PDB file of C-alpha atoms in Angstrom:
ATOM      1  CA  MET A1217      30.086  28.505 -13.962  1.00 51.00           C
ATOM      2  CA  GLU A1218      31.536  26.595 -11.002  1.00 52.00           C
ATOM      3  CA  TRP A1219      28.455  27.199  -8.879  1.00 49.00           C
ATOM      4  CA  VAL A1220      26.269  25.858 -11.694  1.00 57.00           C
ATOM      5  CA  LEU A1221      28.384  22.691 -11.824  1.00 52.00           C
ATOM      6  CA  LEU A1222      28.121  22.239  -8.038  1.00 54.00           C
ATOM      7  CA  PHE A1223      24.356  22.726  -8.192  1.00 52.00           C
ATOM      8  CA  VAL A1224      24.019  20.218 -11.025  1.00 52.00           C
ATOM      9  CA  LEU A1225      26.057  17.611  -9.134  1.00 55.00           C
ATOM     10  CA  TRP A1226      24.459  17.965  -5.711  1.00 50.00           C
ATOM     11  CA  ALA A1227      20.863  19.013  -6.371  1.00 61.00           C
ATOM     12  CA  PRO A1228      19.613  15.471  -7.183  1.00 64.00           C
ATOM     13  CA  VAL A1229      21.276  14.065  -4.057  1.00 61.00           C
ATOM     14  CA  VAL A1230      19.830  16.803  -1.841  1.00 60.00           C
ATOM     15  CA  GLY A1231      16.410  16.279  -3.404  1.00 61.00           C
ATOM     16  CA  ALA A1232      16.466  12.528  -2.790  1.00 63.00           C
ATOM     17  CA  LEU A1233      17.510  13.009   0.857  1.00 61.00           C
ATOM     18  CA  MET A1234      14.764  15.593   1.414  1.00 61.00           C
ATOM     19  CA  LEU A1235      12.164  13.297  -0.066  1.00 61.00           C
ATOM     20  CA  ARG A1236      13.267  10.306   1.976  1.00 59.00           C
ATOM     21  CA  ALA A1237      13.305  12.308   5.215  1.00 59.00           C
ATOM     22  CA  ALA A1238       9.765  13.575   4.592  1.00 57.00           C
ATOM     23  CA  ILE A1239       8.141  10.141   4.149  1.00 59.00           C
ATOM     24  CA  HIS A1240       8.118   7.919   7.221  1.00 57.00           C
ATOM     25  CA  ASP A1241       6.317   4.968   5.661  1.00 56.00           C
ATOM     26  CA  PRO A1242       8.938   2.617   4.077  1.00 58.00           C
ATOM     27  CA  ASP A1243       6.705   1.501   1.201  1.00 59.00           C
ATOM     28  CA  ARG A1244       5.660   5.000   0.224  1.00 59.00           C
ATOM     29  CA  SER A1245       9.232   6.241   0.641  1.00 62.00           C
ATOM     30  CA  ALA A1246      10.534   3.597  -1.764  1.00 63.00           C
ATOM     31  CA  GLN A1247       7.836   4.379  -4.325  1.00 63.00           C
ATOM     32  CA  ALA A1248       8.444   8.133  -4.119  1.00 64.00           C
ATOM     33  CA  LEU A1249      12.217   7.707  -4.488  1.00 64.00           C
ATOM     34  CA  ALA A1250      11.750   5.446  -7.500  1.00 68.00           C
ATOM     35  CA  ALA A1251       9.501   8.041  -9.149  1.00 67.00           C
ATOM     36  CA  TYR A1252      12.034  10.786  -8.341  1.00 63.00           C
ATOM     37  CA  VAL A1253      14.913   8.813  -9.868  1.00 67.00           C
ATOM     38  CA  ARG A1254      12.902   8.126 -13.036  1.00 65.00           C
ATOM     39  CA  ALA A1255      12.077  11.833 -13.353  1.00 66.00           C
ATOM     40  CA  ALA A1256      15.726  12.794 -12.789  1.00 68.00           C
ATOM     41  CA  ILE A1257      16.976  10.378 -15.445  1.00 65.00           C
ATOM     42  CA  PHE A1258      14.364  11.554 -17.951  1.00 64.00           C
ATOM     43  CA  LEU A1259      15.037  15.258 -17.414  1.00 63.00           C
ATOM     44  CA  HIS A1260      18.812  14.849 -17.520  1.00 63.00           C
ATOM     45  CA  ALA A1261      18.531  12.888 -20.756  1.00 66.00           C
ATOM     46  CA  LEU A1262      16.854  15.936 -22.295  1.00 61.00           C
ATOM     47  CA  ALA A1263      20.076  17.879 -21.690  1.00 60.00           C
ATOM     48  CA  LEU A1264      22.125  15.676 -24.044  1.00 57.00           C
ATOM     49  CA  PRO A1265      21.261  17.583 -27.275  1.00 60.00           C
ATOM     50  CA  PRO A1266      22.358  20.984 -25.843  1.00 54.00           C
ATOM     51  CA  MET A1267      25.575  19.321 -24.658  1.00 54.00           C
ATOM     52  CA  LEU A1268      26.466  18.638 -28.306  1.00 50.00           C
ATOM     53  CA  VAL A1269      26.240  22.391 -28.982  1.00 52.00           C
ATOM     54  CA  SER A1270      27.876  23.859 -25.882  1.00 60.00           C
ATOM     55  CA  TYR A1271      29.052  22.494 -22.551  1.00 56.00           C
ATOM     56  CA  GLY A1272      28.049  25.731 -20.799  1.00 63.00           C
ATOM     57  CA  VAL A1273      24.544  25.678 -22.290  1.00 58.00           C
ATOM     58  CA  ALA A1274      24.155  22.045 -21.242  1.00 59.00           C
ATOM     59  CA  LEU A1275      25.121  22.926 -17.666  1.00 61.00           C
ATOM     60  CA  LEU A1276      22.553  25.716 -17.571  1.00 63.00           C
ATOM     61  CA  VAL A1277      19.874  23.360 -18.933  1.00 61.00           C
ATOM     62  CA  LEU A1278      20.756  20.750 -16.308  1.00 64.00           C
ATOM     63  CA  ALA A1279      20.665  23.407 -13.589  1.00 66.00           C
ATOM     64  CA  GLY A1280      17.160  24.361 -14.718  1.00 66.00           C
ATOM     65  CA  PHE A1281      16.024  20.745 -14.622  1.00 67.00           C
ATOM     66  CA  ASP A1282      17.530  20.238 -11.171  1.00 67.00           C
ATOM     67  CA  ALA A1283      15.803  23.380  -9.915  1.00 68.00           C
ATOM     68  CA  ALA A1284      12.502  21.972 -11.218  1.00 66.00           C
ATOM     69  CA  LEU A1285      13.180  18.661  -9.459  1.00 67.00           C
ATOM     70  CA  LEU A1286      13.915  20.432  -6.181  1.00 67.00           C
ATOM     71  CA  LEU A1287      10.663  22.381  -6.476  1.00 66.00           C
ATOM     72  CA  MET A1288       8.847  19.075  -7.049  1.00 69.00           C
ATOM     73  CA  VAL A1289      10.540  17.597  -3.972  1.00 69.00           C
ATOM     74  CA  TRP A1290       9.648  20.641  -1.881  1.00 69.00           C
ATOM     75  CA  ALA A1291       5.994  20.299  -2.914  1.00 72.00           C
ATOM     76  CA  ALA A1292       6.038  16.547  -2.172  1.00 72.00           C
ATOM     77  CA  ARG A1293       7.681  17.181   1.200  1.00 76.00           C
ATOM     78  CA  ARG A1294       5.001  19.729   2.091  1.00 82.00           C
ATOM     79  CA  ASP A1295       2.262  17.245   1.105  1.00 84.00           C
ATOM     80  CA  GLU A1296       3.848  14.448   3.139  1.00 83.00           C
ATOM     81  CA  GLN A1297       4.047  16.681   6.203  1.00 85.00           C
ATOM     82  CA  ARG A1298       0.352  17.484   5.796  1.00 89.00           C
ATOM     83  CA  LEU A1299      -0.452  13.754   5.625  1.00 91.00           C
ATOM     84  CA  GLU A1300       1.657  13.005   8.712  1.00 89.00           C
ATOM     85  CA  LEU A1301      -0.268  15.650  10.685  1.00 92.00           C
ATOM     86  CA  VAL A1302      -3.584  14.161   9.533  1.00 94.00           C
ATOM     87  CA  LEU A1303      -2.562  10.593  10.455  1.00 93.00           C
ATOM     88  CA  ALA A1304      -1.197  11.702  13.843  1.00 93.00           C
ATOM     89  CA  ALA A1305      -4.540  13.330  14.679  1.00 95.00           C
ATOM     90  CA  MET A1306      -6.463  10.224  13.552  1.00 94.00           C
ATOM     91  CA  ARG A1307      -4.342   7.968  15.779  1.00 92.00           C
ATOM     92  CA  ASP A1308      -4.724  10.202  18.835  1.00 93.00           C
ATOM     93  CA  PRO A1309      -7.829   9.052  20.783  1.00 92.00           C
ATOM     94  CA  ALA A1310      -8.440  12.601  21.978  1.00 93.00           C
ATOM     95  CA  ARG A1311      -8.321  14.058  18.442  1.00 94.00           C
ATOM     96  CA  ARG A1312      -9.883  11.369  16.271  1.00 92.00           C
ATOM     97  CA  ASP A1313     -12.895  13.387  15.124  1.00 92.00           C
ATOM     98  CA  GLU A1314     -10.624  16.293  14.280  1.00 94.00           C
ATOM     99  CA  GLY A1315      -8.341  13.896  12.398  1.00 94.00           C
ATOM    100  CA  VAL A1316     -11.224  12.457  10.345  1.00 94.00           C
ATOM    101  CA  ARG A1317     -12.320  15.973   9.380  1.00 94.00           C
ATOM    102  CA  ALA A1318      -8.753  16.868   8.441  1.00 95.00           C
ATOM    103  CA  ALA A1319      -8.490  13.672   6.368  1.00 94.00           C
ATOM    104  CA  ARG A1320     -11.656  14.539   4.440  1.00 93.00           C
ATOM    105  CA  GLU A1321     -10.373  18.061   3.799  1.00 94.00           C
ATOM    106  CA  TRP A1322      -7.009  16.763   2.584  1.00 92.00           C
ATOM    107  CA  LEU A1323      -8.588  14.217   0.257  1.00 91.00           C
ATOM    108  CA  GLY A1324     -10.746  17.034  -1.083  1.00 91.00           C
ATOM    109  CA  VAL A1325      -7.645  19.114  -1.764  1.00 89.00           C
ATOM    110  CA  LEU A1326      -6.034  16.225  -3.647  1.00 87.00           C
ATOM    111  CA  GLU A1327      -9.239  15.641  -5.622  1.00 86.00           C
ATOM    112  CA  ALA A1328      -9.400  19.331  -6.586  1.00 84.00           C
ATOM    113  CA  ARG A1329      -5.983  19.040  -8.205  1.00 75.00           C
ATOM    114  CA  ARG A1330      -7.630  16.874 -10.863  1.00 66.00           C
ATOM    115  CA  GLY A1331      -6.324  13.632 -12.261  1.00 59.00           C
ATOM    116  CA  ALA A1332      -5.313  10.642 -10.179  1.00 56.00           C
ATOM    117  CA  SER A1333      -1.642  10.981  -9.310  1.00 72.00           C
ATOM    118  CA  ALA A1334       0.403   8.338  -7.523  1.00 76.00           C
ATOM    119  CA  LEU A1335       0.614  10.726  -4.558  1.00 79.00           C
ATOM    120  CA  ARG A1336      -3.182  10.874  -4.323  1.00 86.00           C
ATOM    121  CA  VAL A1337      -3.340   7.070  -4.419  1.00 89.00           C
ATOM    122  CA  ASP A1338      -0.682   6.712  -1.698  1.00 88.00           C
ATOM    123  CA  HIS A1339      -2.334   9.269   0.568  1.00 91.00           C
ATOM    124  CA  THR A1340      -5.802   7.810   0.059  1.00 93.00           C
ATOM    125  CA  LEU A1341      -4.552   4.321   0.926  1.00 94.00           C
ATOM    126  CA  ALA A1342      -2.779   5.618   4.051  1.00 93.00           C
ATOM    127  CA  ILE A1343      -5.925   7.431   5.224  1.00 95.00           C
ATOM    128  CA  ALA A1344      -8.113   4.410   4.399  1.00 95.00           C
ATOM    129  CA  ARG A1345      -5.833   2.187   6.521  1.00 93.00           C
ATOM    130  CA  ALA A1346      -6.119   4.634   9.424  1.00 94.00           C
ATOM    131  CA  LEU A1347      -9.920   4.724   9.087  1.00 94.00           C
ATOM    132  CA  ASP A1348     -10.031   0.927   9.021  1.00 92.00           C
ATOM    133  CA  GLU A1349      -7.943   0.756  12.204  1.00 90.00           C
ATOM    134  CA  MET A1350     -10.534   3.046  13.812  1.00 91.00           C
ATOM    135  CA  GLY A1351     -13.289   0.626  12.781  1.00 88.00           C
ATOM    136  CA  ARG A1352     -14.687   3.011  10.162  1.00 91.00           C
ATOM    137  CA  THR A1353     -14.522   0.615   7.231  1.00 90.00           C
ATOM    138  CA  ARG A1354     -17.396   2.277   5.365  1.00 91.00           C
ATOM    139  CA  ASP A1355     -15.596   5.636   5.479  1.00 93.00           C
ATOM    140  CA  ALA A1356     -12.404   3.922   4.337  1.00 94.00           C
ATOM    141  CA  GLU A1357     -14.182   2.332   1.388  1.00 94.00           C
ATOM    142  CA  TYR A1358     -15.850   5.624   0.457  1.00 93.00           C
ATOM    143  CA  ALA A1359     -12.452   7.321   0.342  1.00 93.00           C
ATOM    144  CA  LEU A1360     -11.118   4.581  -1.943  1.00 94.00           C
ATOM    145  CA  GLU A1361     -14.196   4.622  -4.187  1.00 92.00           C
ATOM    146  CA  ARG A1362     -13.724   8.344  -4.875  1.00 89.00           C
ATOM    147  CA  LEU A1363     -10.559   7.582  -6.838  1.00 88.00           C
ATOM    148  CA  PRO A1364     -11.223   7.339 -10.599  1.00 85.00           C
ATOM    149  CA  ARG A1365      -9.728   3.889 -11.198  1.00 79.00           C
ATOM    150  CA  THR A1366     -10.138   4.178 -14.981  1.00 80.00           C
ATOM    151  CA  LEU A1367      -7.592   7.017 -14.949  1.00 82.00           C
ATOM    152  CA  LEU A1368      -5.046   5.146 -12.841  1.00 85.00           C
ATOM    153  CA  ALA A1369      -1.998   3.246 -13.989  1.00 87.00           C
ATOM    154  CA  PRO A1370      -2.616  -0.552 -13.885  1.00 90.00           C
ATOM    155  CA  ARG A1371      -0.731  -1.180 -10.658  1.00 89.00           C
ATOM    156  CA  GLU A1372      -2.293   1.803  -8.878  1.00 90.00           C
ATOM    157  CA  ALA A1373      -5.763   0.611  -9.931  1.00 92.00           C
ATOM    158  CA  ALA A1374      -4.906  -2.875  -8.630  1.00 93.00           C
ATOM    159  CA  ARG A1375      -3.819  -1.445  -5.274  1.00 93.00           C
ATOM    160  CA  ILE A1376      -7.132   0.373  -4.855  1.00 94.00           C
ATOM    161  CA  SER A1377      -9.236  -2.627  -5.936  1.00 95.00           C
ATOM    162  CA  LEU A1378      -7.307  -4.884  -3.564  1.00 95.00           C
ATOM    163  CA  ALA A1379      -7.804  -2.481  -0.657  1.00 95.00           C
ATOM    164  CA  ILE A1380     -11.570  -2.460  -1.315  1.00 96.00           C
ATOM    165  CA  ALA A1381     -11.549  -6.276  -1.511  1.00 96.00           C
ATOM    166  CA  LEU A1382      -9.823  -6.544   1.873  1.00 95.00           C
ATOM    167  CA  LEU A1383     -12.369  -4.206   3.454  1.00 95.00           C
ATOM    168  CA  ALA A1384     -15.125  -6.406   2.023  1.00 94.00           C
ATOM    169  CA  VAL A1385     -13.450  -9.473   3.546  1.00 94.00           C
ATOM    170  CA  GLU A1386     -13.440  -7.759   6.948  1.00 90.00           C
ATOM    171  CA  ARG A1387     -17.198  -7.239   6.660  1.00 91.00           C
ATOM    172  CA  GLY A1388     -17.808 -10.804   5.477  1.00 91.00           C
ATOM    173  CA  GLU A1389     -18.996  -9.666   2.044  1.00 93.00           C
ATOM    174  CA  THR A1390     -17.404 -12.499   0.105  1.00 93.00           C
ATOM    175  CA  ALA A1391     -19.076 -11.799  -3.250  1.00 94.00           C
ATOM    176  CA  ARG A1392     -17.864  -8.194  -3.224  1.00 95.00           C
ATOM    177  CA  ALA A1393     -14.430  -9.336  -2.082  1.00 95.00           C
ATOM    178  CA  ARG A1394     -14.219 -11.735  -5.041  1.00 96.00           C
ATOM    179  CA  GLU A1395     -15.324  -9.038  -7.473  1.00 96.00           C
ATOM    180  CA  PHE A1396     -12.624  -6.577  -6.454  1.00 96.00           C
ATOM    181  CA  THR A1397      -9.953  -9.257  -6.037  1.00 96.00           C
ATOM    182  CA  ALA A1398     -10.610 -10.296  -9.630  1.00 95.00           C
ATOM    183  CA  ARG A1399     -10.233  -6.664 -10.693  1.00 94.00           C
ATOM    184  CA  ALA A1400      -6.926  -6.435  -8.837  1.00 94.00           C
ATOM    185  CA  LEU A1401      -5.625  -9.606 -10.486  1.00 93.00           C
ATOM    186  CA  GLY A1402      -6.695  -8.277 -13.875  1.00 92.00           C
ATOM    187  CA  ARG A1403      -4.790  -4.999 -13.506  1.00 90.00           C
ATOM    188  CA  ALA A1404      -1.728  -5.830 -11.395  1.00 89.00           C
ATOM    189  CA  PRO A1405       1.499  -6.331 -13.391  1.00 88.00           C
ATOM    190  CA  LEU A1406       3.092  -9.776 -13.081  1.00 82.00           C
ATOM    191  CA  GLY A1407       5.566  -9.846 -10.224  1.00 82.00           C
ATOM    192  CA  ALA A1408       3.915  -7.009  -8.320  1.00 85.00           C
ATOM    193  CA  PRO A1409       3.336  -7.761  -4.608  1.00 85.00           C
ATOM    194  CA  GLU A1410      -0.371  -7.104  -5.106  1.00 90.00           C
ATOM    195  CA  VAL A1411      -0.576 -10.320  -7.153  1.00 92.00           C
ATOM    196  CA  SER A1412       0.472 -12.474  -4.180  1.00 91.00           C
ATOM    197  CA  THR A1413      -1.921 -10.691  -1.825  1.00 93.00           C
ATOM    198  CA  ALA A1414      -4.814 -11.010  -4.287  1.00 94.00           C
ATOM    199  CA  ARG A1415      -4.129 -14.725  -4.742  1.00 94.00           C
ATOM    200  CA  ALA A1416      -4.039 -15.137  -0.953  1.00 94.00           C
ATOM    201  CA  VAL A1417      -7.436 -13.430  -0.687  1.00 96.00           C
ATOM    202  CA  TRP A1418      -8.864 -15.669  -3.412  1.00 96.00           C
ATOM    203  CA  ALA A1419      -7.468 -18.806  -1.759  1.00 96.00           C
ATOM    204  CA  LEU A1420      -8.953 -17.795   1.590  1.00 96.00           C
ATOM    205  CA  LEU A1421     -12.365 -17.208   0.013  1.00 96.00           C
ATOM    206  CA  ASP A1422     -12.178 -20.595  -1.726  1.00 96.00           C
ATOM    207  CA  ALA A1423     -11.296 -22.281   1.563  1.00 95.00           C
ATOM    208  CA  VAL A1424     -14.166 -20.552   3.390  1.00 94.00           C
ATOM    209  CA  ASP A1425     -16.584 -21.651   0.660  1.00 93.00           C
ATOM    210  CA  GLY A1426     -15.383 -25.265   0.932  1.00 92.00           C
ATOM    211  CA  HIS A1427     -13.418 -25.399  -2.329  1.00 95.00           C
ATOM    212  CA  ALA A1428     -10.387 -27.071  -0.767  1.00 94.00           C
ATOM    213  CA  ARG A1429      -8.650 -28.151  -3.967  1.00 94.00           C
ATOM    214  CA  ARG A1430      -8.996 -24.730  -5.583  1.00 95.00           C
ATOM    215  CA  ALA A1431      -7.695 -23.068  -2.421  1.00 94.00           C
ATOM    216  CA  LEU A1432      -4.564 -25.245  -2.344  1.00 94.00           C
ATOM    217  CA  ILE A1433      -3.909 -24.687  -6.051  1.00 94.00           C
ATOM    218  CA  GLY A1434      -4.197 -20.938  -5.506  1.00 93.00           C
ATOM    219  CA  ILE A1435      -1.760 -21.058  -2.590  1.00 92.00           C
ATOM    220  CA  SER A1436       0.741 -23.047  -4.667  1.00 92.00           C
ATOM    221  CA  ARG A1437       0.798 -20.221  -7.225  1.00 90.00           C
ATOM    222  CA  ILE A1438       1.965 -17.674  -4.639  1.00 88.00           C
ATOM    223  CA  THR A1439       5.692 -17.114  -4.948  1.00 78.00           C
ATOM    224  CA  GLY A1440       8.291 -15.085  -3.081  1.00 70.00           C
ATOM    225  CA  VAL A1441       8.844 -14.228   0.576  1.00 65.00           C
ATOM    226  CA  LEU A1442       5.648 -13.254   2.394  1.00 74.00           C
ATOM    227  CA  ALA A1443       6.761 -10.162   4.279  1.00 76.00           C
ATOM    228  CA  SER A1444       3.226  -8.974   5.055  1.00 86.00           C
ATOM    229  CA  PRO A1445       1.586 -10.314   8.243  1.00 90.00           C
ATOM    230  CA  LEU A1446      -1.747 -10.094   6.428  1.00 91.00           C
ATOM    231  CA  ASP A1447      -0.538 -12.336   3.587  1.00 92.00           C
ATOM    232  CA  ARG A1448       0.860 -14.868   6.049  1.00 92.00           C
ATOM    233  CA  ALA A1449      -2.378 -14.828   8.035  1.00 94.00           C
ATOM    234  CA  MET A1450      -4.575 -15.368   4.971  1.00 95.00           C
ATOM    235  CA  ILE A1451      -2.481 -18.234   3.633  1.00 94.00           C
ATOM    236  CA  ALA A1452      -2.200 -19.961   7.021  1.00 94.00           C
ATOM    237  CA  LEU A1453      -5.921 -19.543   7.650  1.00 95.00           C
ATOM    238  CA  ALA A1454      -6.810 -20.863   4.188  1.00 96.00           C
ATOM    239  CA  ARG A1455      -4.679 -23.971   4.791  1.00 95.00           C
ATOM    240  CA  ALA A1456      -6.158 -24.372   8.272  1.00 95.00           C
ATOM    241  CA  HIS A1457      -9.704 -24.204   6.870  1.00 95.00           C
ATOM    242  CA  VAL A1458      -8.819 -26.948   4.388  1.00 95.00           C
ATOM    243  CA  LEU A1459      -7.336 -29.164   7.113  1.00 95.00           C
ATOM    244  CA  ALA A1460     -10.182 -28.537   9.537  1.00 94.00           C
ATOM    245  CA  GLY A1461     -12.677 -29.297   6.792  1.00 93.00           C
ATOM    246  CA  ARG A1462     -11.035 -32.695   6.400  1.00 93.00           C
ATOM    247  CA  GLY A1463     -11.287 -33.356  10.123  1.00 92.00           C
ATOM    248  CA  GLU A1464      -7.575 -32.690  10.757  1.00 94.00           C
ATOM    249  CA  ALA A1465      -8.064 -30.177  13.577  1.00 92.00           C
ATOM    250  CA  HIS A1466      -4.698 -30.970  15.173  1.00 92.00           C
ATOM    251  CA  GLY A1467      -2.803 -30.133  11.996  1.00 93.00           C
ATOM    252  CA  ALA A1468      -4.817 -26.941  11.484  1.00 92.00           C
ATOM    253  CA  ARG A1469      -4.141 -25.825  15.054  1.00 92.00           C
ATOM    254  CA  ALA A1470      -0.399 -26.546  14.732  1.00 92.00           C
ATOM    255  CA  LEU A1471      -0.247 -24.528  11.513  1.00 91.00           C
ATOM    256  CA  LEU A1472      -1.956 -21.525  13.106  1.00 91.00           C
ATOM    257  CA  ARG A1473       0.325 -21.647  16.139  1.00 91.00           C
ATOM    258  CA  GLU A1474       3.305 -20.978  13.851  1.00 91.00           C
ATOM    259  CA  LEU A1475       2.027 -17.473  13.172  1.00 90.00           C
ATOM    260  CA  ASP A1476       3.732 -14.555  14.887  1.00 90.00           C
ATOM    261  CA  ALA A1477       1.675 -12.251  17.096  1.00 89.00           C
ATOM    262  CA  GLU A1478       0.808  -9.692  14.397  1.00 90.00           C
ATOM    263  CA  ALA A1479      -0.171 -12.317  11.822  1.00 91.00           C
ATOM    264  CA  ARG A1480      -2.210 -14.177  14.433  1.00 91.00           C
ATOM    265  CA  ALA A1481      -4.121 -10.996  15.274  1.00 91.00           C
ATOM    266  CA  ARG A1482      -4.906 -10.617  11.578  1.00 91.00           C
ATOM    267  CA  ALA A1483      -6.006 -14.248  11.391  1.00 92.00           C
ATOM    268  CA  GLU A1484      -8.370 -13.757  14.335  1.00 92.00           C
ATOM    269  CA  ARG A1485     -10.068 -10.821  12.599  1.00 91.00           C
ATOM    270  CA  LEU A1486     -10.371 -12.758   9.344  1.00 93.00           C
ATOM    271  CA  ALA A1487     -11.720 -15.852  11.115  1.00 92.00           C
ATOM    272  CA  ALA A1488     -14.406 -13.727  12.779  1.00 91.00           C
ATOM    273  CA  SER A1489     -15.452 -11.817   9.649  1.00 91.00           C
ATOM    274  CA  CYS A1490     -15.339 -14.763   7.215  1.00 90.00           C
ATOM    275  CA  PRO A1491     -16.019 -17.852   9.353  1.00 92.00           C
ATOM    276  CA  GLY A1492     -14.879 -21.226   8.129  1.00 92.00           C
ATOM    277  CA  PRO A1493     -14.073 -24.698   9.524  1.00 93.00           C
ATOM    278  CA  ALA A1494     -10.951 -23.458  11.351  1.00 92.00           C
ATOM    279  CA  SER A1495     -12.463 -20.294  12.860  1.00 92.00           C
ATOM    280  CA  PRO A1496     -13.174 -21.873  16.292  1.00 91.00           C
ATOM    281  CA  LEU A1497      -9.572 -23.124  16.378  1.00 90.00           C
ATOM    282  CA  VAL A1498      -8.148 -19.629  15.830  1.00 87.00           C
ATOM    283  CA  HIS A1499     -10.048 -18.170  18.774  1.00 76.00           C
ATOM    284  CA  GLY A1500      -9.082 -21.103  20.988  1.00 71.00           C
ATOM    285  CA  LEU A1501      -5.339 -20.860  20.426  1.00 68.00           C
ATOM    286  CA  GLU A1502      -2.874 -20.372  23.244  1.00 56.00           C
ATOM    287  CA  HIS A1503       0.042 -17.958  22.862  1.00 46.00           C
ATOM    288  CA  PRO A1504       1.624 -18.438  19.420  1.00 42.00           C
ATOM    289  CA  LEU A1505       5.032 -19.953  19.007  1.00 39.00           C
ATOM    290  CA  GLU A1506       7.916 -17.987  17.511  1.00 39.00           C
ATOM    291  CA  SER A1507       7.327 -17.522  13.818  1.00 36.00           C
ATOM    292  CA  PRO A1508       9.835 -18.867  11.275  1.00 33.00           C
ATOM    293  CA  TYR A1509       9.339 -15.631   9.299  1.00 29.00           C
ATOM    294  CA  ARG A1510      11.007 -13.514  11.979  1.00 31.00           C
TER     295      ARG A1510
END
């Protein structure tokens, strides 16, 4: 019985470490670990009734649950390794076509499993980001559109809608961007990071369309630390559009110069795809100053 006790005590820890080591993306790693912990707590709670009957039976039940969790982790680890190989091929200039084919095959495998699991959402978003970086925004959007959003949990559906909205912004399709941003805001739970990003998108669109007051009100509703360079770029650009629209070019330029290099690169892409009063100022900036967000 001692080996059963050791397995029960250490299996969850080993599983968590395996899962964390398999996922290199910090966001996806955190989400996967949270899901693993919830599953572990739920399965271990099921062992409480047998514990009232016999301590030995309870240990055997827990060992069975831990074995199931380890099998789940092994499967997740295998899937993550497959995704890493796909993304590595897509980012290699010499293997991009091969990587795109591998991405399509992997998304097909996930689709064949039926349903719309969180893993399928995470992998689709990762592949869509890689396609977008390659300039294949239509392919990225097609991958996202294949997900059945009606079957997704509210936050997962909001993540997909927001990703489609951002792709629409990059193409200058403001009406489509508004449509999917509204969907994201309607599904995202309060306090989720997607809410801040969606509000930043909406504020930027308002600023581009000349609705200065609405843009500033939208920005004022964004709370928390803006860790994403994209969020910082959208908010700074929205404010700059408002200032430039009022004839305050100097203030708009000073605000944009506060962006760090990554956020400024994002702002340049946004200013080109959705032009507004401050767009010429973004492209005429000198090297940005150090960002206060660093």
